[in-house]
C-alpha cells in the first residue's frame, strides 16, 4: 500500500519518479502548474509534446485522460500530463475530475514509476473548489492507486489547499 502525503511546495522540485502536470488539451504549456513545469523542464519538453500532438494526439489530450513524456530538465524522470475538467467551460462532472487523477496514477504505474507527485488538478483557473478537488483526489487515490506505487504525494501551492487535502486524506 502506498504512502500518501500532502505537502506545500513546488512540484517542479520534487525528487520523485514522476510528476503530474495539470495540462491544457493542447499540451503546449500555459499558466499555473502547466507553465511552471514547462519552464522548469526546458524546451525539450515542449518539443516532445509537439511531437505527441503531431503523431498520437492531433486533436489534443481529452479531458480526464493522461499521457507521459520525459522529465527533461526536471528532477523527475517522467511528466504525466492530464487535462482536468474546466468548470468555467461547463465541465462540471466530478467523474471527469476523478478520471484525471485515476488515469494519471495508472500512467505513472505503466511507465514504471514507484513515486509520484500530483497537484490540485482543476483547482486553479479551471474553477473547481478546493474541497471538491481534495475530496475527489482522496477518494481516487484510496480506491485506484496501483500496487506498484509506493508513494503518492500531493504538492500544493497554498496553505488553504494543503489544509483541504490534509482533511480529505485524513492526515494529521
PDB file of C-alpha atoms in Angstrom:
ATOM      1  CA  UNK A   1       0.000   0.000   0.000  1.00  0.00           C
ATOM      2  CA  UNK A   2       1.305   3.404  -0.994  1.00  0.00           C
ATOM      3  CA  UNK A   3       2.225   6.089   1.484  1.00  0.00           C
ATOM      4  CA  UNK A   4       0.047   9.147   0.863  1.00  0.00           C
ATOM      5  CA  UNK A   5       1.309  12.638   1.684  1.00  0.00           C
ATOM      6  CA  UNK A   6       0.188  16.218   1.234  1.00  0.00           C
ATOM      7  CA  UNK A   7       2.805  18.971   1.341  1.00  0.00           C
ATOM      8  CA  UNK A   8       3.053  22.617   0.423  1.00  0.00           C
ATOM      9  CA  UNK A   9       5.683  23.262  -2.188  1.00  0.00           C
ATOM     10  CA  UNK A  10       6.815  23.488  -5.781  1.00  0.00           C
ATOM     11  CA  UNK A  11       6.004  20.380  -7.813  1.00  0.00           C
ATOM     12  CA  UNK A  12       8.881  21.101 -10.209  1.00  0.00           C
ATOM     13  CA  UNK A  13      11.462  20.459  -7.462  1.00  0.00           C
ATOM     14  CA  UNK A  14      10.073  17.144  -6.213  1.00  0.00           C
ATOM     15  CA  UNK A  15      12.507  14.230  -6.186  1.00  0.00           C
ATOM     16  CA  UNK A  16      10.048  11.573  -7.297  1.00  0.00           C
ATOM     17  CA  UNK A  17       9.919   9.303 -10.340  1.00  0.00           C
ATOM     18  CA  UNK A  18       7.013  11.176 -11.954  1.00  0.00           C
ATOM     19  CA  UNK A  19       5.200  14.453 -11.522  1.00  0.00           C
ATOM     20  CA  UNK A  20       1.710  15.148 -12.809  1.00  0.00           C
ATOM     21  CA  UNK A  21       1.092  18.214 -14.919  1.00  0.00           C
ATOM     22  CA  UNK A  22      -2.329  19.871 -14.854  1.00  0.00           C
ATOM     23  CA  UNK A  23      -2.113  20.452 -18.595  1.00  0.00           C
ATOM     24  CA  UNK A  24      -4.282  22.011 -21.242  1.00  0.00           C
ATOM     25  CA  UNK A  25      -5.684  19.898 -24.057  1.00  0.00           C
ATOM     26  CA  UNK A  26      -3.043  21.401 -26.364  1.00  0.00           C
ATOM     27  CA  UNK A  27      -0.133  20.136 -24.189  1.00  0.00           C
ATOM     28  CA  UNK A  28       1.864  23.223 -25.130  1.00  0.00           C
ATOM     29  CA  UNK A  29       2.357  24.893 -21.762  1.00  0.00           C
ATOM     30  CA  UNK A  30       0.444  27.796 -20.345  1.00  0.00           C
ATOM     31  CA  UNK A  31      -0.129  29.262 -16.915  1.00  0.00           C
ATOM     32  CA  UNK A  32      -0.157  27.846 -13.411  1.00  0.00           C
ATOM     33  CA  UNK A  33       1.317  24.388 -12.830  1.00  0.00           C
ATOM     34  CA  UNK A  34       1.497  23.734 -16.579  1.00  0.00           C
ATOM     35  CA  UNK A  35       3.602  26.817 -17.270  1.00  0.00           C
ATOM     36  CA  UNK A  36       5.852  26.202 -14.266  1.00  0.00           C
ATOM     37  CA  UNK A  37       6.556  22.620 -15.360  1.00  0.00           C
ATOM     38  CA  UNK A  38       7.304  23.649 -18.946  1.00  0.00           C
ATOM     39  CA  UNK A  39       9.633  26.448 -17.782  1.00  0.00           C
ATOM     40  CA  UNK A  40      11.492  24.168 -15.365  1.00  0.00           C
ATOM     41  CA  UNK A  41      11.758  21.240 -17.800  1.00  0.00           C
ATOM     42  CA  UNK A  42      13.075  23.364 -20.644  1.00  0.00           C
ATOM     43  CA  UNK A  43      12.416  23.431 -24.391  1.00  0.00           C
ATOM     44  CA  UNK A  44      12.819  19.675 -24.937  1.00  0.00           C
ATOM     45  CA  UNK A  45       9.547  19.074 -23.062  1.00  0.00           C
ATOM     46  CA  UNK A  46       7.695  21.382 -25.428  1.00  0.00           C
ATOM     47  CA  UNK A  47       9.325  19.638 -28.396  1.00  0.00           C
ATOM     48  CA  UNK A  48       8.236  16.234 -27.103  1.00  0.00           C
ATOM     49  CA  UNK A  49       4.688  17.491 -26.504  1.00  0.00           C
ATOM     50  CA  UNK A  50       4.557  18.893 -30.041  1.00  0.00           C
ATOM     51  CA  UNK A  51       5.666  15.519 -31.378  1.00  0.00           C
ATOM     52  CA  UNK A  52       2.930  13.800 -29.347  1.00  0.00           C
ATOM     53  CA  UNK A  53       0.377  16.166 -30.867  1.00  0.00           C
ATOM     54  CA  UNK A  54       1.710  15.505 -34.358  1.00  0.00           C
ATOM     55  CA  UNK A  55       1.864  11.706 -34.101  1.00  0.00           C
ATOM     56  CA  UNK A  56      -0.616  10.488 -31.490  1.00  0.00           C
ATOM     57  CA  UNK A  57      -2.890  13.300 -30.336  1.00  0.00           C
ATOM     58  CA  UNK A  58      -3.747  15.541 -33.301  1.00  0.00           C
ATOM     59  CA  UNK A  59      -6.914  16.743 -31.566  1.00  0.00           C
ATOM     60  CA  UNK A  60      -5.158  17.207 -28.223  1.00  0.00           C
ATOM     61  CA  UNK A  61      -5.396  15.234 -24.998  1.00  0.00           C
ATOM     62  CA  UNK A  62      -9.019  14.615 -23.985  1.00  0.00           C
ATOM     63  CA  UNK A  63     -10.273  15.837 -20.620  1.00  0.00           C
ATOM     64  CA  UNK A  64      -9.777  13.217 -17.915  1.00  0.00           C
ATOM     65  CA  UNK A  65      -7.041  11.359 -19.797  1.00  0.00           C
ATOM     66  CA  UNK A  66      -3.273  11.273 -19.243  1.00  0.00           C
ATOM     67  CA  UNK A  67      -0.075  10.751 -21.236  1.00  0.00           C
ATOM     68  CA  UNK A  68       3.596  10.532 -20.251  1.00  0.00           C
ATOM     69  CA  UNK A  69       6.651  12.374 -21.507  1.00  0.00           C
ATOM     70  CA  UNK A  70      10.203  12.566 -20.287  1.00  0.00           C
ATOM     71  CA  UNK A  71      11.076  14.890 -17.426  1.00  0.00           C
ATOM     72  CA  UNK A  72      13.892  16.581 -19.355  1.00  0.00           C
ATOM     73  CA  UNK A  73      15.308  19.312 -17.055  1.00  0.00           C
ATOM     74  CA  UNK A  74      13.266  18.242 -14.013  1.00  0.00           C
ATOM     75  CA  UNK A  75      14.414  16.031 -11.128  1.00  0.00           C
ATOM     76  CA  UNK A  76      11.543  13.660 -12.048  1.00  0.00           C
ATOM     77  CA  UNK A  77      12.151  11.130 -14.809  1.00  0.00           C
ATOM     78  CA  UNK A  78       8.638  11.497 -16.235  1.00  0.00           C
ATOM     79  CA  UNK A  79       5.919  14.105 -16.549  1.00  0.00           C
ATOM     80  CA  UNK A  80       2.388  12.721 -16.620  1.00  0.00           C
ATOM     81  CA  UNK A  81       0.192  15.270 -18.405  1.00  0.00           C
ATOM     82  CA  UNK A  82      -3.515  15.210 -17.601  1.00  0.00           C
ATOM     83  CA  UNK A  83      -6.357  17.512 -18.530  1.00  0.00           C
ATOM     84  CA  UNK A  84      -8.734  18.274 -15.700  1.00  0.00           C
ATOM     85  CA  UNK A  85     -12.263  19.481 -16.366  1.00  0.00           C
ATOM     86  CA  UNK A  86     -12.796  23.227 -16.759  1.00  0.00           C
ATOM     87  CA  UNK A  87     -15.849  24.145 -14.677  1.00  0.00           C
ATOM     88  CA  UNK A  88     -15.910  27.630 -16.235  1.00  0.00           C
ATOM     89  CA  UNK A  89     -16.419  25.963 -19.631  1.00  0.00           C
ATOM     90  CA  UNK A  90     -19.306  23.853 -18.309  1.00  0.00           C
ATOM     91  CA  UNK A  91     -17.285  20.716 -17.498  1.00  0.00           C
ATOM     92  CA  UNK A  92     -18.769  20.135 -14.051  1.00  0.00           C
ATOM     93  CA  UNK A  93     -18.921  16.320 -13.951  1.00  0.00           C
ATOM     94  CA  UNK A  94     -16.999  15.063 -10.883  1.00  0.00           C
ATOM     95  CA  UNK A  95     -16.313  11.807 -12.775  1.00  0.00           C
ATOM     96  CA  UNK A  96     -14.071  13.754 -15.191  1.00  0.00           C
ATOM     97  CA  UNK A  97     -12.127  15.164 -12.260  1.00  0.00           C
ATOM     98  CA  UNK A  98     -11.716  11.716 -10.713  1.00  0.00           C
ATOM     99  CA  UNK A  99     -10.655  10.359 -14.117  1.00  0.00           C
ATOM    100  CA  UNK A 100      -7.823  12.904 -14.354  1.00  0.00           C
ATOM    101  CA  UNK A 101      -6.418  11.668 -11.030  1.00  0.00           C
ATOM    102  CA  UNK A 102      -7.071   7.971 -11.791  1.00  0.00           C
ATOM    103  CA  UNK A 103      -5.546   7.956 -15.284  1.00  0.00           C
ATOM    104  CA  UNK A 104      -2.516   9.886 -14.011  1.00  0.00           C
ATOM    105  CA  UNK A 105      -1.855   7.220 -11.383  1.00  0.00           C
ATOM    106  CA  UNK A 106      -2.344   4.494 -13.983  1.00  0.00           C
ATOM    107  CA  UNK A 107       0.048   6.070 -16.483  1.00  0.00           C
ATOM    108  CA  UNK A 108       2.629   6.586 -13.715  1.00  0.00           C
ATOM    109  CA  UNK A 109       2.466   2.864 -12.953  1.00  0.00           C
ATOM    110  CA  UNK A 110       2.614   1.975 -16.670  1.00  0.00           C
ATOM    111  CA  UNK A 111       5.906   3.830 -17.156  1.00  0.00           C
ATOM    112  CA  UNK A 112       7.388   2.144 -14.084  1.00  0.00           C
ATOM    113  CA  UNK A 113       7.204   4.998 -11.588  1.00  0.00           C
ATOM    114  CA  UNK A 114       7.243   3.975  -7.924  1.00  0.00           C
ATOM    115  CA  UNK A 115       6.796   7.523  -6.574  1.00  0.00           C
ATOM    116  CA  UNK A 116       4.550  10.259  -7.954  1.00  0.00           C
ATOM    117  CA  UNK A 117       3.695  13.865  -7.090  1.00  0.00           C
ATOM    118  CA  UNK A 118       0.368  15.413  -8.103  1.00  0.00           C
ATOM    119  CA  UNK A 119      -1.032  18.950  -7.996  1.00  0.00           C
ATOM    120  CA  UNK A 120      -4.589  20.008  -7.178  1.00  0.00           C
ATOM    121  CA  UNK A 121      -5.902  19.312 -10.685  1.00  0.00           C
ATOM    122  CA  UNK A 122      -8.583  21.831 -11.791  1.00  0.00           C
ATOM    123  CA  UNK A 123      -8.420  23.821  -8.527  1.00  0.00           C
ATOM    124  CA  UNK A 124      -6.843  26.862 -10.125  1.00  0.00           C
ATOM    125  CA  UNK A 125      -8.016  28.652 -13.226  1.00  0.00           C
ATOM    126  CA  UNK A 126     -10.385  25.766 -14.105  1.00  0.00           C
ATOM    127  CA  UNK A 127     -12.691  26.915 -11.314  1.00  0.00           C
ATOM    128  CA  UNK A 128     -13.226  23.866  -9.106  1.00  0.00           C
ATOM    129  CA  UNK A 129     -13.414  24.462  -5.340  1.00  0.00           C
ATOM    130  CA  UNK A 130     -10.505  23.256  -3.255  1.00  0.00           C
ATOM    131  CA  UNK A 131     -12.691  20.986  -1.078  1.00  0.00           C
ATOM    132  CA  UNK A 132     -14.224  19.322  -4.163  1.00  0.00           C
ATOM    133  CA  UNK A 133     -10.822  18.711  -5.702  1.00  0.00           C
ATOM    134  CA  UNK A 134      -9.377  17.419  -2.428  1.00  0.00           C
ATOM    135  CA  UNK A 135     -12.325  15.065  -1.932  1.00  0.00           C
ATOM    136  CA  UNK A 136     -12.080  13.721  -5.497  1.00  0.00           C
ATOM    137  CA  UNK A 137      -8.323  13.268  -5.152  1.00  0.00           C
ATOM    138  CA  UNK A 138      -8.648  11.484  -1.805  1.00  0.00           C
ATOM    139  CA  UNK A 139     -11.379   9.114  -2.987  1.00  0.00           C
ATOM    140  CA  UNK A 140      -9.490   8.318  -6.169  1.00  0.00           C
ATOM    141  CA  UNK A 141      -6.120   7.723  -4.538  1.00  0.00           C
ATOM    142  CA  UNK A 142      -7.672   5.443  -1.901  1.00  0.00           C
ATOM    143  CA  UNK A 143      -9.614   3.422  -4.469  1.00  0.00           C
ATOM    144  CA  UNK A 144      -7.376   3.404  -7.551  1.00  0.00           C
ATOM    145  CA  UNK A 145      -3.702   3.602  -6.601  1.00  0.00           C
ATOM    146  CA  UNK A 146      -1.826   0.811  -8.394  1.00  0.00           C
ATOM    147  CA  UNK A 147       0.002  -1.562  -6.057  1.00  0.00           C
ATOM    148  CA  UNK A 148       3.340  -0.747  -7.702  1.00  0.00           C
ATOM    149  CA  UNK A 149       3.229   2.860  -6.468  1.00  0.00           C
ATOM    150  CA  UNK A 150       4.992   3.261  -3.127  1.00  0.00           C
ATOM    151  CA  UNK A 151       4.431   6.997  -2.622  1.00  0.00           C
ATOM    152  CA  UNK A 152       1.677   9.358  -3.742  1.00  0.00           C
ATOM    153  CA  UNK A 153       2.468  12.948  -2.762  1.00  0.00           C
ATOM    154  CA  UNK A 154       0.091  15.857  -3.346  1.00  0.00           C
ATOM    155  CA  UNK A 155       2.130  19.033  -3.765  1.00  0.00           C
ATOM    156  CA  UNK A 156       0.006  22.104  -3.138  1.00  0.00           C
ATOM    157  CA  UNK A 157       0.763  25.769  -3.676  1.00  0.00           C
ATOM    158  CA  UNK A 158      -1.198  27.312  -0.782  1.00  0.00           C
ATOM    159  CA  UNK A 159      -1.907  26.689   2.893  1.00  0.00           C
ATOM    160  CA  UNK A 160      -5.651  26.618   2.125  1.00  0.00           C
ATOM    161  CA  UNK A 161      -5.242  23.833  -0.436  1.00  0.00           C
ATOM    162  CA  UNK A 162      -2.916  21.950   1.893  1.00  0.00           C
ATOM    163  CA  UNK A 163      -5.487  22.118   4.706  1.00  0.00           C
ATOM    164  CA  UNK A 164      -8.266  20.900   2.379  1.00  0.00           C
ATOM    165  CA  UNK A 165      -6.167  17.967   1.158  1.00  0.00           C
ATOM    166  CA  UNK A 166      -4.988  17.028   4.655  1.00  0.00           C
ATOM    167  CA  UNK A 167      -8.624  16.984   5.808  1.00  0.00           C
ATOM    168  CA  UNK A 168      -9.863  14.968   2.818  1.00  0.00           C
ATOM    169  CA  UNK A 169      -6.976  12.497   3.075  1.00  0.00           C
ATOM    170  CA  UNK A 170      -7.457  12.262   6.852  1.00  0.00           C
ATOM    171  CA  UNK A 171      -3.824  13.152   7.516  1.00  0.00           C
ATOM    172  CA  UNK A 172      -2.749  14.539  10.880  1.00  0.00           C
TER     173      UNK A 172
END
